[in-house]
mmCIF file of C-alpha atoms in Angstrom:
data_model
loop_
_atom_site.group_PDB
_atom_site.id
_atom_site.type_symbol
_atom_site.label_atom_id
_atom_site.label_comp_id
_atom_site.label_asym_id
_atom_site.label_seq_id
_atom_site.Cartn_x
_atom_site.Cartn_y
_atom_site.Cartn_z
ATOM 1 C CA ASN A 1 -0.063 0.106 -0.298
ATOM 2 C CA ALA A 2 1.673 3.358 -1.002
ATOM 3 C CA GLY A 3 -0.792 5.090 1.588
ATOM 4 C CA VAL A 4 -1.499 8.690 0.839
ATOM 5 C CA THR A 5 0.475 9.990 -2.694
ATOM 6 C CA GLN A 6 0.528 13.697 -3.462
ATOM 7 C CA THR A 7 1.940 14.973 -7.015
ATOM 8 C CA PRO A 8 3.938 17.179 -7.496
ATOM 9 C CA LYS A 9 6.425 17.494 -4.409
ATOM 10 C CA PHE A 10 7.436 20.649 -5.396
ATOM 11 C CA ARG A 11 6.260 23.487 -7.654
ATOM 12 C CA VAL A 12 7.270 27.106 -8.794
ATOM 13 C CA LEU A 13 4.484 29.507 -10.007
ATOM 14 C CA LYS A 14 4.245 32.942 -11.544
ATOM 15 C CA THR A 15 1.590 35.032 -9.922
ATOM 16 C CA GLY A 16 -1.396 34.589 -12.333
ATOM 17 C CA GLN A 17 -0.711 30.803 -12.918
ATOM 18 C CA SER A 18 -2.825 28.075 -12.530
ATOM 19 C CA MET A 19 -2.121 24.806 -11.570
ATOM 20 C CA THR A 20 -3.660 21.334 -10.153
ATOM 21 C CA LEU A 21 -2.142 19.520 -7.257
ATOM 22 C CA LEU A 22 -3.312 15.711 -7.077
ATOM 23 C CA CYS A 23 -4.309 13.821 -4.035
ATOM 24 C CA ALA A 24 -4.190 10.004 -4.267
ATOM 25 C CA GLN A 25 -5.142 7.162 -1.741
ATOM 26 C CA ASP A 26 -5.538 3.437 -1.917
ATOM 27 C CA MET A 27 -6.640 2.671 1.652
ATOM 28 C CA ASN A 28 -10.378 3.294 -0.047
ATOM 29 C CA HIS A 29 -11.047 5.679 2.674
ATOM 30 C CA GLU A 30 -14.536 8.078 2.455
ATOM 31 C CA TYR A 31 -12.793 11.470 3.543
ATOM 32 C CA MET A 32 -10.365 13.272 2.072
ATOM 33 C CA TYR A 33 -8.646 16.780 2.729
ATOM 34 C CA TRP A 34 -6.711 19.482 1.825
ATOM 35 C CA TYR A 35 -4.484 21.543 4.407
ATOM 36 C CA ARG A 36 -1.945 24.410 4.065
ATOM 37 C CA GLN A 37 1.070 24.637 6.800
ATOM 38 C CA ASP A 38 2.423 28.007 7.341
ATOM 39 C CA PRO A 39 5.020 28.761 9.942
ATOM 40 C CA GLY A 40 3.478 29.652 13.215
ATOM 41 C CA MET A 41 -0.037 28.919 12.007
ATOM 42 C CA GLY A 42 -0.010 25.058 12.170
ATOM 43 C CA LEU A 43 -2.345 23.311 9.394
ATOM 44 C CA ARG A 44 -5.478 25.076 8.205
ATOM 45 C CA LEU A 45 -8.210 23.524 6.293
ATOM 46 C CA ILE A 46 -9.026 24.208 2.755
ATOM 47 C CA HIS A 47 -11.451 21.837 1.822
ATOM 48 C CA TYR A 48 -12.839 18.572 2.381
ATOM 49 C CA SER A 49 -14.756 15.799 0.839
ATOM 50 C CA VAL A 50 -16.603 13.402 2.726
ATOM 51 C CA GLY A 51 -17.609 11.112 -0.308
ATOM 52 C CA GLU A 52 -17.313 10.724 -3.985
ATOM 53 C CA GLY A 53 -18.738 13.856 -5.705
ATOM 54 C CA THR A 54 -19.007 15.880 -2.765
ATOM 55 C CA THR A 55 -17.090 18.769 -1.440
ATOM 56 C CA ALA A 56 -17.079 21.294 1.822
ATOM 57 C CA LYS A 57 -15.256 24.186 2.260
ATOM 58 C CA GLY A 58 -13.035 24.516 5.224
ATOM 59 C CA GLU A 59 -11.408 27.342 7.274
ATOM 60 C CA VAL A 60 -9.222 29.284 4.487
ATOM 61 C CA PRO A 61 -10.760 28.159 0.982
ATOM 62 C CA ASP A 62 -10.906 31.466 -0.749
ATOM 63 C CA GLY A 63 -8.890 31.257 -4.245
ATOM 64 C CA TYR A 64 -9.104 27.314 -4.226
ATOM 65 C CA ASN A 65 -11.124 24.776 -6.049
ATOM 66 C CA VAL A 66 -11.543 20.900 -5.567
ATOM 67 C CA SER A 67 -13.319 17.977 -7.192
ATOM 68 C CA ARG A 68 -13.608 14.448 -5.856
ATOM 69 C CA LEU A 69 -14.799 12.626 -9.158
ATOM 70 C CA LYS A 70 -13.504 9.238 -8.068
ATOM 71 C CA LYS A 71 -13.379 7.922 -4.264
ATOM 72 C CA GLN A 72 -9.419 7.701 -4.419
ATOM 73 C CA ASN A 73 -8.958 10.992 -5.872
ATOM 74 C CA PHE A 74 -8.794 14.638 -4.432
ATOM 75 C CA LEU A 75 -7.601 17.325 -6.514
ATOM 76 C CA LEU A 76 -6.620 21.229 -5.357
ATOM 77 C CA GLY A 77 -7.091 23.853 -8.237
ATOM 78 C CA LEU A 78 -5.297 27.395 -8.099
ATOM 79 C CA GLU A 79 -6.711 29.163 -10.832
ATOM 80 C CA SER A 80 -4.623 32.465 -10.546
ATOM 81 C CA ALA A 81 -1.816 31.601 -7.988
ATOM 82 C CA ALA A 82 -0.889 34.523 -5.760
ATOM 83 C CA PRO A 83 2.324 35.284 -3.393
ATOM 84 C CA SER A 84 0.087 34.449 -0.280
ATOM 85 C CA GLN A 85 -0.459 30.772 -1.859
ATOM 86 C CA THR A 86 3.222 30.098 -0.743
ATOM 87 C CA SER A 87 2.897 27.187 1.472
ATOM 88 C CA VAL A 88 3.311 23.551 1.950
ATOM 89 C CA TYR A 89 0.324 21.740 1.026
ATOM 90 C CA PHE A 90 -0.731 18.223 2.554
ATOM 91 C CA CYS A 91 -3.669 16.139 1.453
ATOM 92 C CA ALA A 92 -5.077 13.627 4.222
ATOM 93 C CA SER A 93 -7.899 10.682 4.183
ATOM 94 C CA THR A 94 -9.455 8.782 6.774
ATOM 95 C CA THR A 95 -12.424 6.560 7.260
ATOM 96 C CA THR A 96 -15.584 7.344 8.905
ATOM 97 C CA ARG A 97 -14.998 5.148 12.084
ATOM 98 C CA ALA A 98 -12.070 6.944 13.023
ATOM 99 C CA ARG A 99 -12.241 10.367 11.747
ATOM 100 C CA TYR A 100 -10.063 11.770 14.457
ATOM 101 C CA GLU A 101 -7.152 9.523 12.848
ATOM 102 C CA GLN A 102 -5.866 11.105 9.748
ATOM 103 C CA TYR A 103 -3.266 9.517 7.363
ATOM 104 C CA PHE A 104 -1.004 12.391 5.477
ATOM 105 C CA GLY A 105 0.442 12.214 2.659
ATOM 106 C CA PRO A 106 4.131 13.858 2.003
ATOM 107 C CA GLY A 107 3.123 17.701 1.073
ATOM 108 C CA THR A 108 3.687 19.964 -1.720
ATOM 109 C CA ARG A 109 6.102 22.508 -1.467
ATOM 110 C CA LEU A 110 4.512 25.378 -3.650
ATOM 111 C CA THR A 111 6.395 28.854 -4.261
ATOM 112 C CA VAL A 112 4.221 31.395 -6.043
ATOM 113 C CA THR A 113 6.633 34.360 -7.361
ATOM 114 C CA GLN B 1 -15.825 28.912 18.209
ATOM 115 C CA GLN B 2 -13.480 25.921 16.648
ATOM 116 C CA GLN B 3 -10.513 27.094 17.788
ATOM 117 C CA VAL B 4 -7.803 25.154 19.384
ATOM 118 C CA LYS B 5 -5.072 27.034 21.278
ATOM 119 C CA GLN B 6 -1.287 25.452 21.844
ATOM 120 C CA SER B 7 1.481 26.719 24.174
ATOM 121 C CA PRO B 8 4.346 26.605 23.815
ATOM 122 C CA GLN B 9 5.371 27.340 20.448
ATOM 123 C CA SER B 10 8.753 26.435 20.970
ATOM 124 C CA LEU B 11 10.658 23.980 23.822
ATOM 125 C CA ILE B 12 13.958 22.742 24.381
ATOM 126 C CA VAL B 13 14.447 19.746 26.811
ATOM 127 C CA GLN B 14 17.487 17.969 28.089
ATOM 128 C CA LYS B 15 17.418 14.032 27.040
ATOM 129 C CA GLY B 16 15.795 12.413 29.547
ATOM 130 C CA GLY B 17 13.568 15.279 30.818
ATOM 131 C CA ILE B 18 9.579 15.616 30.236
ATOM 132 C CA SER B 19 8.241 17.430 27.901
ATOM 133 C CA ILE B 20 4.815 19.082 28.274
ATOM 134 C CA ILE B 21 2.832 20.599 25.819
ATOM 135 C CA ASN B 22 -0.825 22.450 26.426
ATOM 136 C CA CYS B 23 -3.993 22.693 24.170
ATOM 137 C CA ALA B 24 -6.882 24.345 25.026
ATOM 138 C CA TYR B 25 -10.708 24.370 23.247
ATOM 139 C CA GLU B 26 -13.742 26.018 23.648
ATOM 140 C CA ASN B 27 -16.513 23.679 21.774
ATOM 141 C CA THR B 28 -17.854 20.739 24.131
ATOM 142 C CA ALA B 29 -19.341 19.260 21.054
ATOM 143 C CA PHE B 30 -15.663 17.566 20.106
ATOM 144 C CA ASP B 31 -15.646 13.663 20.240
ATOM 145 C CA TYR B 32 -11.856 13.126 19.908
ATOM 146 C CA PHE B 33 -8.460 14.702 21.168
ATOM 147 C CA PRO B 34 -5.255 13.206 19.037
ATOM 148 C CA TRP B 35 -1.658 14.551 19.330
ATOM 149 C CA TYR B 36 0.495 14.450 15.681
ATOM 150 C CA GLN B 37 3.886 14.437 15.538
ATOM 151 C CA GLN B 38 5.488 15.642 12.007
ATOM 152 C CA PHE B 39 9.167 15.120 11.272
ATOM 153 C CA PRO B 40 10.840 17.837 8.948
ATOM 154 C CA GLY B 41 10.067 17.217 5.205
ATOM 155 C CA LYS B 42 6.996 14.734 6.137
ATOM 156 C CA GLY B 43 3.331 14.613 6.575
ATOM 157 C CA PRO B 44 2.368 14.735 10.422
ATOM 158 C CA ALA B 45 1.243 11.504 12.080
ATOM 159 C CA LEU B 46 -1.322 10.307 14.439
ATOM 160 C CA LEU B 47 0.782 9.795 18.088
ATOM 161 C CA ILE B 48 -1.726 9.249 20.510
ATOM 162 C CA ALA B 49 -5.469 10.198 20.648
ATOM 163 C CA ILE B 50 -7.979 10.479 23.519
ATOM 164 C CA ARG B 51 -11.646 10.504 24.503
ATOM 165 C CA PRO B 52 -13.262 13.233 26.288
ATOM 166 C CA ASP B 53 -14.733 10.529 28.633
ATOM 167 C CA VAL B 54 -11.215 9.408 29.906
ATOM 168 C CA SER B 55 -8.746 11.788 31.987
ATOM 169 C CA GLU B 56 -5.987 10.167 31.130
ATOM 170 C CA LYS B 57 -4.447 7.705 28.492
ATOM 171 C CA LYS B 58 -0.835 6.589 28.242
ATOM 172 C CA GLU B 59 1.302 4.870 25.116
ATOM 173 C CA GLY B 60 4.640 4.246 26.421
ATOM 174 C CA ARG B 61 6.810 7.228 27.118
ATOM 175 C CA PHE B 62 3.760 9.668 26.110
ATOM 176 C CA THR B 63 0.636 10.543 27.874
ATOM 177 C CA ILE B 64 -2.604 12.453 27.207
ATOM 178 C CA SER B 65 -3.876 14.283 30.415
ATOM 179 C CA PHE B 66 -7.380 15.303 29.793
ATOM 180 C CA ASN B 67 -9.394 17.843 31.819
ATOM 181 C CA LYS B 68 -12.756 17.979 30.816
ATOM 182 C CA SER B 69 -14.368 20.806 33.247
ATOM 183 C CA ALA B 70 -11.314 23.077 32.433
ATOM 184 C CA LYS B 71 -11.791 22.294 28.651
ATOM 185 C CA GLN B 72 -8.020 21.816 28.425
ATOM 186 C CA PHE B 73 -5.298 18.302 27.407
ATOM 187 C CA SER B 74 -2.124 18.259 27.498
ATOM 188 C CA LEU B 75 0.982 16.027 26.033
ATOM 189 C CA HIS B 76 3.387 14.677 28.339
ATOM 190 C CA ILE B 77 6.779 12.972 27.032
ATOM 191 C CA MET B 78 8.746 10.941 29.879
ATOM 192 C CA ASP B 79 12.508 10.514 28.949
ATOM 193 C CA SER B 80 12.427 12.604 26.266
ATOM 194 C CA GLN B 81 14.664 11.539 23.330
ATOM 195 C CA PRO B 82 16.898 13.257 20.572
ATOM 196 C CA GLY B 83 14.633 11.302 18.055
ATOM 197 C CA ASP B 84 11.512 13.038 19.793
ATOM 198 C CA SER B 85 12.678 16.262 18.354
ATOM 199 C CA ALA B 86 9.643 16.920 16.185
ATOM 200 C CA THR B 87 7.059 19.198 15.783
ATOM 201 C CA TYR B 88 3.977 18.326 17.725
ATOM 202 C CA PHE B 89 0.187 19.146 16.907
ATOM 203 C CA CYS B 90 -3.393 18.782 19.084
ATOM 204 C CA ALA B 91 -6.308 18.795 17.392
ATOM 205 C CA ALA B 92 -10.028 18.454 18.521
ATOM 206 C CA SER B 93 -11.848 15.962 16.047
ATOM 207 C CA GLY B 94 -15.734 16.722 15.073
ATOM 208 C CA PHE B 95 -18.091 18.090 12.442
ATOM 209 C CA GLN B 96 -16.767 15.903 10.340
ATOM 210 C CA LYS B 97 -12.905 17.604 10.320
ATOM 211 C CA LEU B 98 -10.118 18.262 12.832
ATOM 212 C CA VAL B 99 -8.898 21.377 14.183
ATOM 213 C CA PHE B 100 -5.141 21.944 14.461
ATOM 214 C CA GLY B 101 -3.241 23.664 17.537
ATOM 215 C CA THR B 102 -0.446 26.415 16.129
ATOM 216 C CA GLY B 103 1.625 23.392 16.700
ATOM 217 C CA THR B 104 5.049 23.238 18.850
ATOM 218 C CA ARG B 105 8.500 22.830 17.740
ATOM 219 C CA LEU B 106 10.002 20.171 20.364
ATOM 220 C CA LEU B 107 14.226 19.914 20.549
ATOM 221 C CA VAL B 108 15.494 17.615 22.495
ATOM 222 C CA SER B 109 19.252 18.161 23.469
ATOM 223 C CA PRO B 110 21.986 14.942 23.830
#
């Protein structure tokens, strides 16, 4: 089992460019999450999904969109990147039985110049 | 209010000492209180978790103490080792998601 994987690992964007971050999990988990991690601010929830075809906003959703067309994949999109979106992005997944135990991917380090 | 407040921001402990990290929450509807450990360049991983109807949970050198009336919980790391040097996040589970504290960077000096 690969667990939770994220693509790409690193990316540099210019302001205004767009990109999609891909998260994949092979644990048949129902719930998936996207977080951003910034120094001194912990992990902040961007968007999440409780099942295929469903998405919901988290704490900091502005400037991001998501889609969950397949149960195992959760995509995070930046339509017009801004320097404020420079961060490390983590994807996580979990089951309905133990929602406090989230499994995290290795992260994507994004720099917007 | 769904905030979880965590302190201290950073902590230096000598090898063999006790590391203590504190968290406080507001919302009484949270149903689980996990702690996550994160090493540099890695994603966080669950370390230990406690339900609000339990006052203490111990797993090896790691113990969660939970005070429901004060809405506070803490992580104690006994006999701290250099390999415990990492960032620790407390969290509260509820409403289909986790709310994380801001993290504590622990350095255990040899």
